[in-house]
Amino acid sequence: MKGLSKIKALLIDLSGTIHIDNEAIPGAVQAVQLLREHKIPFQFVTNTTKESQIRLCHRLNKLGFDVTSQEIYSSLSAAKRLIVSQELRPMLLLEEEALEDFQDVSTDNPNAVVIGLAPSKFNYNTLTEAFNLVLGGASLIAIHKARYFRTSAGLALGPGGFVTGLEYSTGEKAVVVGKPEKEFFRSALEHLKGRNVSLNSLRLEDTLMIGDDVKDDINGAQEAGLKGALVKTGKYSDGDEEKVAQPPDLVFDSFPKLIEEYLSSNS
């Protein structure tokens, strides 16, 4: 397919693209293995905030994916880097399984509110506490603002609505660190380069972001200077590629179909 032959490296979304909850997308495990066999550089990128990077890696391994934690670049990683660089003491609206990534972060006398996907924390009292902290001058940081995501039971609310609610009530705009922010994609690419020195001269436009969210995955990557390929799995709904001002560079039925075409174009 036109354009695929110029791609030198891949950024690959996780939830909805290679798996949904605890079930791999059919053919995805084999597709990742093919990338390894053909020595194609890739980095998994995810906005998942419900579990730590180590737990996520273990879960993917149980699904059959041969993945190391270094191959995963998450919005939690980006948030942790921001917290450390600005010496913040956050109120962390995260589930217990995700807090493992912040064990060395001080949360005493909070001067920031950091929000991820935390269903158990999205209640009136906790959100009111966060609201008052922001009114008192604390920074409002959204690990991401996803509207929804796909589970085995169907679509589920993401943290975006709760972040937007705090923005509305406090009058403050949240700093977003995950997808679709330009810096997230560029940082993920730098992480990949750090694992593969042969990619030092890799250009943004020679990198393909693969995902199921036309806005956060695809448009976000395109705004950052990468190419974007939408897959029709996960949260994809019919016609998503036609609902945005900037259409995806490529559209495929699934991640395995894309990898099959990509390897064929580069053979």
PDB file of N, CA and C in Angstrom, residues 169-247:
ATOM      1  N   SER A 169     -15.939  23.708  36.940  1.00  0.00           N
ATOM      2  CA  SER A 169     -16.262  24.187  38.282  1.00  0.00           C
ATOM      3  C   SER A 169     -15.196  25.117  38.857  1.00  0.00           C
ATOM      4  N   THR A 170     -13.940  24.862  38.504  1.00  0.00           N
ATOM      5  CA  THR A 170     -12.840  25.676  39.049  1.00  0.00           C
ATOM      6  C   THR A 170     -12.462  26.846  38.154  1.00  0.00           C
ATOM      7  N   GLY A 171     -12.820  26.762  36.866  1.00  0.00           N
ATOM      8  CA  GLY A 171     -12.393  27.796  35.921  1.00  0.00           C
ATOM      9  C   GLY A 171     -10.951  27.641  35.492  1.00  0.00           C
ATOM     10  N   GLU A 172     -10.321  26.523  35.855  1.00  0.00           N
ATOM     11  CA  GLU A 172      -8.930  26.268  35.496  1.00  0.00           C
ATOM     12  C   GLU A 172      -8.847  25.228  34.387  1.00  0.00           C
ATOM     13  N   LYS A 173      -7.898  25.395  33.490  1.00  0.00           N
ATOM     14  CA  LYS A 173      -7.692  24.446  32.397  1.00  0.00           C
ATOM     15  C   LYS A 173      -6.644  23.422  32.817  1.00  0.00           C
ATOM     16  N   ALA A 174      -6.954  22.147  32.634  1.00  0.00           N
ATOM     17  CA  ALA A 174      -6.012  21.092  33.015  1.00  0.00           C
ATOM     18  C   ALA A 174      -4.848  20.993  32.040  1.00  0.00           C
ATOM     19  N   VAL A 175      -3.690  20.688  32.571  1.00  0.00           N
ATOM     20  CA  VAL A 175      -2.534  20.318  31.749  1.00  0.00           C
ATOM     21  C   VAL A 175      -2.687  18.839  31.423  1.00  0.00           C
ATOM     22  N   VAL A 176      -2.664  18.473  30.141  1.00  0.00           N
ATOM     23  CA  VAL A 176      -2.828  17.088  29.720  1.00  0.00           C
ATOM     24  C   VAL A 176      -1.466  16.536  29.299  1.00  0.00           C
ATOM     25  N   VAL A 177      -1.115  15.355  29.791  1.00  0.00           N
ATOM     26  CA  VAL A 177       0.218  14.815  29.502  1.00  0.00           C
ATOM     27  C   VAL A 177       0.204  13.612  28.559  1.00  0.00           C
ATOM     28  N   GLY A 178      -0.917  12.916  28.432  1.00  0.00           N
ATOM     29  CA  GLY A 178      -0.982  11.730  27.576  1.00  0.00           C
ATOM     30  C   GLY A 178      -1.438  12.055  26.169  1.00  0.00           C
ATOM     31  N   LYS A 179      -1.816  11.025  25.422  1.00  0.00           N
ATOM     32  CA  LYS A 179      -2.404  11.240  24.106  1.00  0.00           C
ATOM     33  C   LYS A 179      -3.662  12.086  24.258  1.00  0.00           C
ATOM     34  N   PRO A 180      -3.919  13.055  23.382  1.00  0.00           N
ATOM     35  CA  PRO A 180      -3.297  13.302  22.079  1.00  0.00           C
ATOM     36  C   PRO A 180      -2.236  14.402  22.061  1.00  0.00           C
ATOM     37  N   GLU A 181      -1.604  14.689  23.196  1.00  0.00           N
ATOM     38  CA  GLU A 181      -0.638  15.782  23.242  1.00  0.00           C
ATOM     39  C   GLU A 181       0.593  15.487  22.379  1.00  0.00           C
ATOM     40  N   LYS A 182       1.054  16.504  21.654  1.00  0.00           N
ATOM     41  CA  LYS A 182       2.206  16.330  20.754  1.00  0.00           C
ATOM     42  C   LYS A 182       3.420  15.790  21.507  1.00  0.00           C
ATOM     43  N   GLU A 183       3.673  16.352  22.685  1.00  0.00           N
ATOM     44  CA  GLU A 183       4.869  15.982  23.428  1.00  0.00           C
ATOM     45  C   GLU A 183       4.856  14.507  23.824  1.00  0.00           C
ATOM     46  N   PHE A 184       3.674  13.958  24.048  1.00  0.00           N
ATOM     47  CA  PHE A 184       3.607  12.546  24.411  1.00  0.00           C
ATOM     48  C   PHE A 184       4.154  11.669  23.289  1.00  0.00           C
ATOM     49  N   PHE A 185       3.723  11.917  22.059  1.00  0.00           N
ATOM     50  CA  PHE A 185       4.181  11.105  20.925  1.00  0.00           C
ATOM     51  C   PHE A 185       5.673  11.304  20.682  1.00  0.00           C
ATOM     52  N   ARG A 186       6.125  12.529  20.787  1.00  0.00           N
ATOM     53  CA  ARG A 186       7.544  12.799  20.551  1.00  0.00           C
ATOM     54  C   ARG A 186       8.413  12.176  21.641  1.00  0.00           C
ATOM     55  N   SER A 187       7.920  12.196  22.884  1.00  0.00           N
ATOM     56  CA  SER A 187       8.659  11.562  23.978  1.00  0.00           C
ATOM     57  C   SER A 187       8.698  10.048  23.807  1.00  0.00           C
ATOM     58  N   ALA A 188       7.588   9.474  23.341  1.00  0.00           N
ATOM     59  CA  ALA A 188       7.545   8.028  23.099  1.00  0.00           C
ATOM     60  C   ALA A 188       8.548   7.640  22.031  1.00  0.00           C
ATOM     61  N   LEU A 189       8.668   8.480  21.007  1.00  0.00           N
ATOM     62  CA  LEU A 189       9.620   8.200  19.938  1.00  0.00           C
ATOM     63  C   LEU A 189      11.049   8.311  20.456  1.00  0.00           C
ATOM     64  N   GLU A 190      11.304   9.275  21.317  1.00  0.00           N
ATOM     65  CA  GLU A 190      12.641   9.403  21.906  1.00  0.00           C
ATOM     66  C   GLU A 190      12.954   8.195  22.778  1.00  0.00           C
ATOM     67  N   HIS A 191      11.938   7.678  23.460  1.00  0.00           N
ATOM     68  CA  HIS A 191      12.122   6.469  24.270  1.00  0.00           C
ATOM     69  C   HIS A 191      12.511   5.291  23.383  1.00  0.00           C
ATOM     70  N   LEU A 192      11.861   5.185  22.218  1.00  0.00           N
ATOM     71  CA  LEU A 192      12.200   4.123  21.268  1.00  0.00           C
ATOM     72  C   LEU A 192      13.624   4.294  20.761  1.00  0.00           C
ATOM     73  N   LYS A 193      14.007   5.516  20.446  1.00  0.00           N
ATOM     74  CA  LYS A 193      15.371   5.775  19.972  1.00  0.00           C
ATOM     75  C   LYS A 193      16.394   5.404  21.040  1.00  0.00           C
ATOM     76  N   GLY A 194      16.032   5.642  22.298  1.00  0.00           N
ATOM     77  CA  GLY A 194      16.939   5.308  23.391  1.00  0.00           C
ATOM     78  C   GLY A 194      17.180   3.819  23.506  1.00  0.00           C
ATOM     79  N   ARG A 195      16.226   3.011  23.016  1.00  0.00           N
ATOM     80  CA  ARG A 195      16.362   1.557  23.034  1.00  0.00           C
ATOM     81  C   ARG A 195      17.031   1.036  21.769  1.00  0.00           C
ATOM     82  N   ASN A 196      17.158   1.885  20.759  1.00  0.00           N
ATOM     83  CA  ASN A 196      17.696   1.454  19.464  1.00  0.00           C
ATOM     84  C   ASN A 196      18.491   2.606  18.860  1.00  0.00           C
ATOM     85  N   VAL A 197      19.800   2.606  19.079  1.00  0.00           N
ATOM     86  CA  VAL A 197      20.652   3.721  18.644  1.00  0.00           C
ATOM     87  C   VAL A 197      20.671   3.880  17.131  1.00  0.00           C
ATOM     88  N   SER A 198      20.307   2.827  16.395  1.00  0.00           N
ATOM     89  CA  SER A 198      20.304   2.924  14.935  1.00  0.00           C
ATOM     90  C   SER A 198      19.198   3.849  14.433  1.00  0.00           C
ATOM     91  N   LEU A 199      18.301   4.254  15.346  1.00  0.00           N
ATOM     92  CA  LEU A 199      17.178   5.110  14.951  1.00  0.00           C
ATOM     93  C   LEU A 199      17.443   6.589  15.218  1.00  0.00           C
ATOM     94  N   ASN A 200      18.662   6.951  15.539  1.00  0.00           N
ATOM     95  CA  ASN A 200      18.962   8.336  15.897  1.00  0.00           C
ATOM     96  C   ASN A 200      18.549   9.332  14.821  1.00  0.00           C
ATOM     97  N   SER A 201      18.615   8.921  13.559  1.00  0.00           N
ATOM     98  CA  SER A 201      18.278   9.828  12.466  1.00  0.00           C
ATOM     99  C   SER A 201      16.824   9.664  11.996  1.00  0.00           C
ATOM    100  N   LEU A 202      16.033   8.881  12.737  1.00  0.00           N
ATOM    101  CA  LEU A 202      14.647   8.633  12.358  1.00  0.00           C
ATOM    102  C   LEU A 202      13.845   9.932  12.372  1.00  0.00           C
ATOM    103  N   ARG A 203      13.109  10.179  11.306  1.00  0.00           N
ATOM    104  CA  ARG A 203      12.277  11.374  11.214  1.00  0.00           C
ATOM    105  C   ARG A 203      10.857  11.073  11.701  1.00  0.00           C
ATOM    106  N   LEU A 204      10.186  12.093  12.200  1.00  0.00           N
ATOM    107  CA  LEU A 204       8.814  11.929  12.673  1.00  0.00           C
ATOM    108  C   LEU A 204       7.918  11.354  11.585  1.00  0.00           C
ATOM    109  N   GLU A 205       8.058  11.887  10.363  1.00  0.00           N
ATOM    110  CA  GLU A 205       7.176  11.476   9.261  1.00  0.00           C
ATOM    111  C   GLU A 205       7.444  10.061   8.769  1.00  0.00           C
ATOM    112  N   ASP A 206       8.532   9.446   9.239  1.00  0.00           N
ATOM    113  CA  ASP A 206       8.829   8.060   8.868  1.00  0.00           C
ATOM    114  C   ASP A 206       8.349   7.084   9.947  1.00  0.00           C
ATOM    115  N   THR A 207       7.580   7.602  10.906  1.00  0.00           N
ATOM    116  CA  THR A 207       7.055   6.797  12.006  1.00  0.00           C
ATOM    117  C   THR A 207       5.528   6.733  11.898  1.00  0.00           C
ATOM    118  N   LEU A 208       4.962   5.551  12.100  1.00  0.00           N
ATOM    119  CA  LEU A 208       3.518   5.343  11.985  1.00  0.00           C
ATOM    120  C   LEU A 208       2.922   5.034  13.343  1.00  0.00           C
ATOM    121  N   MET A 209       1.917   5.808  13.734  1.00  0.00           N
ATOM    122  CA  MET A 209       1.151   5.530  14.942  1.00  0.00           C
ATOM    123  C   MET A 209      -0.069   4.711  14.556  1.00  0.00           C
ATOM    124  N   ILE A 210      -0.283   3.588  15.247  1.00  0.00           N
ATOM    125  CA  ILE A 210      -1.401   2.686  14.970  1.00  0.00           C
ATOM    126  C   ILE A 210      -2.335   2.672  16.171  1.00  0.00           C
ATOM    127  N   GLY A 211      -3.626   2.957  15.951  1.00  0.00           N
ATOM    128  CA  GLY A 211      -4.553   2.965  17.072  1.00  0.00           C
ATOM    129  C   GLY A 211      -6.003   2.909  16.644  1.00  0.00           C
ATOM    130  N   ASP A 212      -6.888   2.765  17.642  1.00  0.00           N
ATOM    131  CA  ASP A 212      -8.323   2.628  17.374  1.00  0.00           C
ATOM    132  C   ASP A 212      -9.108   3.905  17.643  1.00  0.00           C
ATOM    133  N   ASP A 213      -8.431   4.947  18.135  1.00  0.00           N
ATOM    134  CA  ASP A 213      -9.084   6.211  18.462  1.00  0.00           C
ATOM    135  C   ASP A 213      -8.649   7.262  17.448  1.00  0.00           C
ATOM    136  N   VAL A 214      -9.574   7.672  16.579  1.00  0.00           N
ATOM    137  CA  VAL A 214      -9.218   8.567  15.479  1.00  0.00           C
ATOM    138  C   VAL A 214      -8.746   9.933  15.971  1.00  0.00           C
ATOM    139  N   LYS A 215      -9.199  10.355  17.139  1.00  0.00           N
ATOM    140  CA  LYS A 215      -8.790  11.656  17.662  1.00  0.00           C
ATOM    141  C   LYS A 215      -7.522  11.568  18.494  1.00  0.00           C
ATOM    142  N   ASP A 216      -7.562  10.786  19.569  1.00  0.00           N
ATOM    143  CA  ASP A 216      -6.431  10.738  20.486  1.00  0.00           C
ATOM    144  C   ASP A 216      -5.212  10.045  19.893  1.00  0.00           C
ATOM    145  N   ASP A 217      -5.418   8.929  19.198  1.00  0.00           N
ATOM    146  CA  ASP A 217      -4.299   8.191  18.605  1.00  0.00           C
ATOM    147  C   ASP A 217      -3.838   8.808  17.288  1.00  0.00           C
ATOM    148  N   ILE A 218      -4.775   8.959  16.372  1.00  0.00           N
ATOM    149  CA  ILE A 218      -4.416   9.291  14.987  1.00  0.00           C
ATOM    150  C   ILE A 218      -4.208  10.786  14.782  1.00  0.00           C
ATOM    151  N   ASN A 219      -5.216  11.591  15.079  1.00  0.00           N
ATOM    152  CA  ASN A 219      -5.044  13.031  14.906  1.00  0.00           C
ATOM    153  C   ASN A 219      -3.946  13.583  15.806  1.00  0.00           C
ATOM    154  N   GLY A 220      -3.848  13.054  17.019  1.00  0.00           N
ATOM    155  CA  GLY A 220      -2.784  13.493  17.924  1.00  0.00           C
ATOM    156  C   GLY A 220      -1.413  13.244  17.343  1.00  0.00           C
ATOM    157  N   ALA A 221      -1.212  12.041  16.794  1.00  0.00           N
ATOM    158  CA  ALA A 221       0.071  11.699  16.185  1.00  0.00           C
ATOM    159  C   ALA A 221       0.343  12.559  14.955  1.00  0.00           C
ATOM    160  N   GLN A 222      -0.677  12.783  14.145  1.00  0.00           N
ATOM    161  CA  GLN A 222      -0.505  13.601  12.947  1.00  0.00           C
ATOM    162  C   GLN A 222      -0.132  15.030  13.307  1.00  0.00           C
ATOM    163  N   GLU A 223      -0.745  15.567  14.355  1.00  0.00           N
ATOM    164  CA  GLU A 223      -0.402  16.919  14.802  1.00  0.00           C
ATOM    165  C   GLU A 223       1.048  16.993  15.266  1.00  0.00           C
ATOM    166  N   ALA A 224       1.561  15.875  15.779  1.00  0.00           N
ATOM    167  CA  ALA A 224       2.949  15.825  16.242  1.00  0.00           C
ATOM    168  C   ALA A 224       3.936  15.612  15.100  1.00  0.00           C
ATOM    169  N   GLY A 225       3.423  15.325  13.894  1.00  0.00           N
ATOM    170  CA  GLY A 225       4.301  15.148  12.743  1.00  0.00           C
ATOM    171  C   GLY A 225       4.466  13.721  12.282  1.00  0.00           C
ATOM    172  N   LEU A 226       3.779  12.763  12.945  1.00  0.00           N
ATOM    173  CA  LEU A 226       3.855  11.361  12.562  1.00  0.00           C
ATOM    174  C   LEU A 226       2.738  11.042  11.565  1.00  0.00           C
ATOM    175  N   LYS A 227       2.816   9.855  10.980  1.00  0.00           N
ATOM    176  CA  LYS A 227       1.718   9.331  10.181  1.00  0.00           C
ATOM    177  C   LYS A 227       0.774   8.568  11.112  1.00  0.00           C
ATOM    178  N   GLY A 228      -0.487   8.434  10.698  1.00  0.00           N
ATOM    179  CA  GLY A 228      -1.453   7.755  11.550  1.00  0.00           C
ATOM    180  C   GLY A 228      -2.262   6.718  10.805  1.00  0.00           C
ATOM    181  N   ALA A 229      -2.386   5.515  11.389  1.00  0.00           N
ATOM    182  CA  ALA A 229      -3.177   4.431  10.801  1.00  0.00           C
ATOM    183  C   ALA A 229      -4.265   4.011  11.782  1.00  0.00           C
ATOM    184  N   LEU A 230      -5.516   4.149  11.366  1.00  0.00           N
ATOM    185  CA  LEU A 230      -6.660   3.788  12.196  1.00  0.00           C
ATOM    186  C   LEU A 230      -7.049   2.337  11.956  1.00  0.00           C
ATOM    187  N   VAL A 231      -7.293   1.594  13.049  1.00  0.00           N
ATOM    188  CA  VAL A 231      -7.778   0.216  12.922  1.00  0.00           C
ATOM    189  C   VAL A 231      -9.219   0.152  13.399  1.00  0.00           C
ATOM    190  N   LYS A 232     -10.008  -0.701  12.747  1.00  0.00           N
ATOM    191  CA  LYS A 232     -11.443  -0.770  13.007  1.00  0.00           C
ATOM    192  C   LYS A 232     -11.779  -1.797  14.085  1.00  0.00           C
ATOM    193  N   THR A 233     -11.092  -1.685  15.208  1.00  0.00           N
ATOM    194  CA  THR A 233     -11.363  -2.546  16.359  1.00  0.00           C
ATOM    195  C   THR A 233     -11.486  -1.646  17.587  1.00  0.00           C
ATOM    196  N   GLY A 234     -11.722  -2.248  18.771  1.00  0.00           N
ATOM    197  CA  GLY A 234     -11.777  -1.459  19.997  1.00  0.00           C
ATOM    198  C   GLY A 234     -12.902  -0.449  19.991  1.00  0.00           C
ATOM    199  N   LYS A 235     -12.567   0.832  20.231  1.00  0.00           N
ATOM    200  CA  LYS A 235     -13.582   1.868  20.322  1.00  0.00           C
ATOM    201  C   LYS A 235     -14.015   2.406  18.966  1.00  0.00           C
ATOM    202  N   TYR A 236     -13.427   1.882  17.891  1.00  0.00           N
ATOM    203  CA  TYR A 236     -13.805   2.353  16.557  1.00  0.00           C
ATOM    204  C   TYR A 236     -15.304   2.172  16.315  1.00  0.00           C
ATOM    205  N   SER A 237     -15.928   3.205  15.728  1.00  0.00           N
ATOM    206  CA  SER A 237     -17.319   3.139  15.290  1.00  0.00           C
ATOM    207  C   SER A 237     -17.372   3.439  13.801  1.00  0.00           C
ATOM    208  N   ASP A 238     -18.338   2.877  13.118  1.00  0.00           N
ATOM    209  CA  ASP A 238     -18.465   3.066  11.672  1.00  0.00           C
ATOM    210  C   ASP A 238     -18.398   4.545  11.297  1.00  0.00           C
ATOM    211  N   GLY A 239     -17.501   4.858  10.363  1.00  0.00           N
ATOM    212  CA  GLY A 239     -17.399   6.214   9.852  1.00  0.00           C
ATOM    213  C   GLY A 239     -16.524   7.148  10.666  1.00  0.00           C
ATOM    214  N   ASP A 240     -15.827   6.646  11.696  1.00  0.00           N
ATOM    215  CA  ASP A 240     -14.969   7.515  12.516  1.00  0.00           C
ATOM    216  C   ASP A 240     -13.966   8.293  11.663  1.00  0.00           C
ATOM    217  N   GLU A 241     -13.445   7.635  10.641  1.00  0.00           N
ATOM    218  CA  GLU A 241     -12.421   8.270   9.814  1.00  0.00           C
ATOM    219  C   GLU A 241     -12.953   9.466   9.033  1.00  0.00           C
ATOM    220  N   GLU A 242     -14.289   9.574   8.954  1.00  0.00           N
ATOM    221  CA  GLU A 242     -14.914  10.676   8.219  1.00  0.00           C
ATOM    222  C   GLU A 242     -15.441  11.767   9.151  1.00  0.00           C
ATOM    223  N   LYS A 243     -15.243  11.589  10.450  1.00  0.00           N
ATOM    224  CA  LYS A 243     -15.783  12.528  11.426  1.00  0.00           C
ATOM    225  C   LYS A 243     -14.762  13.551  11.907  1.00  0.00           C
ATOM    226  N   VAL A 244     -13.584  13.540  11.317  1.00  0.00           N
ATOM    227  CA  VAL A 244     -12.512  14.447  11.731  1.00  0.00           C
ATOM    228  C   VAL A 244     -12.056  15.285  10.549  1.00  0.00           C
ATOM    229  N   ALA A 245     -11.518  16.469  10.857  1.00  0.00           N
ATOM    230  CA  ALA A 245     -11.075  17.377   9.790  1.00  0.00           C
ATOM    231  C   ALA A 245      -9.885  16.805   9.032  1.00  0.00           C
ATOM    232  N   GLN A 246      -8.991  16.148   9.760  1.00  0.00           N
ATOM    233  CA  GLN A 246      -7.815  15.541   9.134  1.00  0.00           C
ATOM    234  C   GLN A 246      -7.982  14.021   9.156  1.00  0.00           C
ATOM    235  N   PRO A 247      -8.271  13.414   8.016  1.00  0.00           N
ATOM    236  CA  PRO A 247      -8.496  11.964   7.992  1.00  0.00           C
ATOM    237  C   PRO A 247      -7.206  11.197   8.263  1.00  0.00           C
TER     238      PRO A 247
END
